Amino acid sequence: MSRITRVMVLAASVVLATSSVFAAAPPATAVPTNKVDDYLSALWTTVLETPSAQNPFGAGGDAYECLDLGGTVAPFAPVSADSCTVKPGTKLFIVAHSVECSTFEGNGTTEAELRACAIAGDPDSDYTVTVDGKAVPVVEAETPLLDIVLPDDNIFGEPGGSEGLSVGHGWVALLHPLTPGSHTILIDESITTTIIVTPHR
């Protein structure tokens, strides 16, 4: 069974004191499920529909590991997202783990098949996320059936304009904007990404 799965590995980061002040995400019960589902949908659509040269899953590499989801930034790459620099007021969509299944990869032809594939590949629910040492809620997210149109030079090597279907599943945290400075996102006590919030000018 073929699928694109994003798994981060340990990366260097600047660890700050836990006294750093930041706006934490609201409790998991206060985060509408459809909101995180929408962000996961935007994330996987962006990955699949972005040309390889500008894609962290393609030839673009680390230079494109901070995905803009319309004013919200998601550090997201197949190996690691080392760091992202964002403007003040930027929300962050943190993916502890996510699996995507599509017709392009031969994971199925129907929504039911693709959804079963994505859920089966991402069953764990005990992921942890901290920001500067403080835990934030991790919630389950799942996309609707996504209609994908591949660009030229796509990550699958298919002809530009090829159409297909995709479903993604993941465990995520939605963070309110952080204060200016450097912040450390830690997943499962071993995977780190540095978020640098530029000061107002």
CSV table of C-alpha atoms in Angstrom, one decimal:
chain,number,residue,atom,x,y,z
A,1,MET,CA,0.0,0.0,0.0
A,2,SER,CA,1.5,3.3,-1.1
A,3,ARG,CA,0.8,6.6,0.7
A,4,ILE,CA,2.4,9.9,1.4
A,5,THR,CA,3.0,10.1,5.1
A,6,ARG,CA,4.6,13.0,7.0
A,7,VAL,CA,6.9,11.8,9.8
A,8,MET,CA,9.1,14.4,11.4
A,9,VAL,CA,12.5,13.6,13.0
A,10,LEU,CA,14.6,15.4,15.6
A,11,ALA,CA,15.9,18.8,14.4
A,12,ALA,CA,18.0,21.5,16.1
A,13,SER,CA,16.1,24.2,17.9
A,14,VAL,CA,16.5,27.0,20.4
A,15,VAL,CA,15.0,25.8,23.7
A,16,LEU,CA,13.5,28.7,25.8
A,17,ALA,CA,12.6,28.9,29.4
A,18,THR,CA,9.1,27.7,30.2
A,19,SER,CA,8.3,31.2,31.6
A,20,SER,CA,8.0,32.5,28.0
A,21,VAL,CA,4.6,34.0,27.5
A,22,PHE,CA,2.5,32.8,24.6
A,23,ALA,CA,-1.2,32.5,23.7
A,24,ALA,CA,-2.0,28.8,24.1
A,25,ALA,CA,-4.6,27.0,22.0
A,26,PRO,CA,-8.0,26.7,23.6
A,27,PRO,CA,-8.9,23.4,25.2
A,28,ALA,CA,-9.6,20.6,22.7
A,29,THR,CA,-13.3,20.8,23.5
A,30,ALA,CA,-13.3,24.4,22.4
A,31,VAL,CA,-11.7,23.8,19.0
A,32,PRO,CA,-14.4,23.1,16.5
A,33,THR,CA,-13.7,19.8,14.7
A,34,ASN,CA,-14.6,21.3,11.3
A,35,LYS,CA,-12.0,24.0,11.9
A,36,VAL,CA,-9.0,21.6,12.2
A,37,ASP,CA,-10.5,19.5,9.5
A,38,ASP,CA,-10.5,22.5,7.2
A,39,TYR,CA,-6.9,23.3,8.0
A,40,LEU,CA,-5.9,19.7,7.4
A,41,SER,CA,-7.8,19.8,4.1
A,42,ALA,CA,-6.0,23.0,3.1
A,43,LEU,CA,-2.6,21.5,4.0
A,44,TRP,CA,-2.9,18.3,2.0
A,45,THR,CA,-4.5,20.1,-0.9
A,46,THR,CA,-1.5,22.6,-0.9
A,47,VAL,CA,1.0,19.7,-0.8
A,48,LEU,CA,-0.6,17.8,-3.6
A,49,GLU,CA,-1.3,20.7,-5.9
A,50,THR,CA,2.0,22.6,-5.5
A,51,PRO,CA,4.7,22.0,-8.2
A,52,SER,CA,7.6,19.9,-7.0
A,53,ALA,CA,10.1,22.8,-7.3
A,54,GLN,CA,8.2,24.7,-4.6
A,55,ASN,CA,7.1,21.6,-2.6
A,56,PRO,CA,8.7,20.3,0.7
A,57,PHE,CA,7.7,16.8,-0.5
A,58,GLY,CA,9.4,17.4,-3.9
A,59,ALA,CA,12.4,19.2,-5.2
A,60,GLY,CA,11.7,22.3,-3.1
A,61,GLY,CA,12.9,20.7,0.1
A,62,ASP,CA,13.5,22.7,3.3
A,63,ALA,CA,13.0,26.1,1.7
A,64,TYR,CA,9.3,25.4,1.4
A,65,GLU,CA,8.6,23.6,4.7
A,66,CYS,CA,6.5,26.4,6.2
A,67,LEU,CA,3.2,26.2,4.4
A,68,ASP,CA,0.9,29.2,4.2
A,69,LEU,CA,-2.7,28.1,4.7
A,70,GLY,CA,-4.2,31.5,4.2
A,71,GLY,CA,-2.8,33.5,7.2
A,72,THR,CA,-2.1,30.4,9.2
A,73,VAL,CA,1.3,28.7,8.9
A,74,ALA,CA,1.9,25.0,9.1
A,75,PRO,CA,5.5,23.7,9.6
A,76,PHE,CA,5.2,20.5,7.5
A,77,ALA,CA,7.8,18.4,5.7
A,78,PRO,CA,8.4,14.7,5.1
A,79,VAL,CA,11.5,14.6,7.3
A,80,SER,CA,11.5,17.7,9.5
A,81,ALA,CA,10.5,21.3,9.6
A,82,ASP,CA,13.5,22.8,11.2
A,83,SER,CA,12.2,26.4,11.7
A,84,CYS,CA,9.6,28.9,10.5
A,85,THR,CA,9.7,32.6,10.6
A,86,VAL,CA,6.3,34.3,10.9
A,87,LYS,CA,4.8,37.7,11.4
A,88,PRO,CA,3.1,38.7,14.7
A,89,GLY,CA,-0.5,37.6,14.7
A,90,THR,CA,0.1,34.4,12.7
A,91,LYS,CA,-1.7,31.3,13.9
A,92,LEU,CA,0.1,28.0,13.7
A,93,PHE,CA,-1.2,24.6,12.6
A,94,ILE,CA,1.0,21.9,14.1
A,95,VAL,CA,0.7,18.4,12.7
A,96,ALA,CA,1.9,15.8,15.2
A,97,HIS,CA,1.3,13.1,12.6
A,98,SER,CA,-0.7,12.8,9.4
A,99,VAL,CA,-1.3,10.3,6.6
A,100,GLU,CA,-2.8,11.0,3.2
A,101,CYS,CA,-4.2,8.3,0.8
A,102,SER,CA,-5.1,9.0,-2.8
A,103,THR,CA,-6.1,7.5,-6.1
A,104,PHE,CA,-2.8,8.8,-7.5
A,105,GLU,CA,-1.0,6.4,-5.2
A,106,GLY,CA,-3.3,3.4,-5.9
A,107,ASN,CA,-4.8,3.5,-2.3
A,108,GLY,CA,-8.3,3.0,-3.5
A,109,THR,CA,-10.9,4.4,-5.9
A,110,THR,CA,-13.7,5.3,-3.5
A,111,GLU,CA,-14.0,7.7,-0.6
A,112,ALA,CA,-14.6,4.7,1.8
A,113,GLU,CA,-11.4,3.0,0.6
A,114,LEU,CA,-9.3,6.1,0.8
A,115,ARG,CA,-10.6,7.0,4.3
A,116,ALA,CA,-10.0,3.5,5.6
A,117,CYS,CA,-6.5,3.7,4.3
A,118,ALA,CA,-5.7,7.1,5.9
A,119,ILE,CA,-7.2,6.1,9.3
A,120,ALA,CA,-5.5,2.7,9.3
A,121,GLY,CA,-2.1,4.4,8.6
A,122,ASP,CA,-2.6,6.9,11.5
A,123,PRO,CA,-4.2,5.0,14.4
A,124,ASP,CA,-2.3,6.3,17.4
A,125,SER,CA,-3.9,9.0,19.6
A,126,ASP,CA,-1.3,9.6,22.2
A,127,TYR,CA,0.8,12.3,20.5
A,128,THR,CA,2.0,15.2,22.6
A,129,VAL,CA,2.7,18.8,21.6
A,130,THR,CA,4.3,21.4,23.8
A,131,VAL,CA,5.2,25.0,23.2
A,132,ASP,CA,8.1,26.3,25.3
A,133,GLY,CA,7.5,23.4,27.7
A,134,LYS,CA,3.8,23.9,28.1
A,135,ALA,CA,1.4,21.2,26.8
A,136,VAL,CA,-1.3,22.2,24.2
A,137,PRO,CA,-4.3,20.1,23.2
A,138,VAL,CA,-3.8,17.6,20.4
A,139,VAL,CA,-7.0,16.7,18.5
A,140,GLU,CA,-8.0,14.3,15.7
A,141,ALA,CA,-8.6,15.8,12.3
A,142,GLU,CA,-9.9,14.3,9.1
A,143,THR,CA,-10.5,15.7,5.6
A,144,PRO,CA,-13.6,15.3,3.5
A,145,LEU,CA,-13.0,13.7,0.1
A,146,LEU,CA,-10.6,16.1,-1.7
A,147,ASP,CA,-10.8,16.7,-5.4
A,148,ILE,CA,-7.2,17.2,-6.5
A,149,VAL,CA,-5.9,18.6,-9.8
A,150,LEU,CA,-2.2,18.1,-10.2
A,151,PRO,CA,0.0,20.9,-11.5
A,152,ASP,CA,2.7,20.5,-14.1
A,153,ASP,CA,5.9,19.1,-12.5
A,154,ASN,CA,3.9,17.5,-9.7
A,155,ILE,CA,5.3,15.2,-6.9
A,156,PHE,CA,3.7,12.1,-8.5
A,157,GLY,CA,5.3,12.6,-11.9
A,158,GLU,CA,1.9,12.5,-13.5
A,159,PRO,CA,0.8,14.7,-16.4
A,160,GLY,CA,-0.3,18.2,-15.4
A,161,GLY,CA,-4.0,18.5,-15.1
A,162,SER,CA,-4.5,14.9,-13.9
A,163,GLU,CA,-7.5,14.7,-11.6
A,164,GLY,CA,-7.8,12.4,-8.6
A,165,LEU,CA,-9.3,12.0,-5.1
A,166,SER,CA,-7.6,12.1,-1.7
A,167,VAL,CA,-8.4,11.7,2.0
A,168,GLY,CA,-6.2,12.8,4.9
A,169,HIS,CA,-6.2,12.0,8.6
A,170,GLY,CA,-4.1,13.4,11.4
A,171,TRP,CA,-3.4,14.5,15.0
A,172,VAL,CA,-3.0,18.2,15.2
A,173,ALA,CA,-2.8,21.3,17.4
A,174,LEU,CA,-4.0,24.7,16.5
A,175,LEU,CA,-2.1,27.5,18.2
A,176,HIS,CA,-3.0,31.1,18.7
A,177,PRO,CA,-0.4,33.7,17.7
A,178,LEU,CA,2.8,33.5,19.7
A,179,THR,CA,4.6,36.5,21.2
A,180,PRO,CA,7.6,38.0,19.3
A,181,GLY,CA,10.8,36.0,19.7
A,182,SER,CA,11.9,32.3,19.4
A,183,HIS,CA,9.6,29.5,20.5
A,184,THR,CA,10.2,25.7,20.5
A,185,ILE,CA,7.5,23.3,19.3
A,186,LEU,CA,8.2,19.8,20.7
A,187,ILE,CA,6.3,16.7,19.5
A,188,ASP,CA,6.5,13.5,21.5
A,189,GLU,CA,9.4,14.9,23.5
A,190,SER,CA,11.9,14.3,20.7
A,191,ILE,CA,10.8,16.2,17.5
A,192,THR,CA,11.4,20.0,17.5
A,193,THR,CA,10.7,22.9,15.3
A,194,THR,CA,11.7,26.5,16.1
A,195,ILE,CA,9.1,29.2,15.5
A,196,ILE,CA,10.6,32.7,15.1
A,197,VAL,CA,8.0,35.5,15.4
A,198,THR,CA,9.4,38.7,14.0
A,199,PRO,CA,8.8,41.8,16.1
A,200,HIS,CA,6.6,44.6,15.0
A,201,ARG,CA,8.3,47.3,13.0
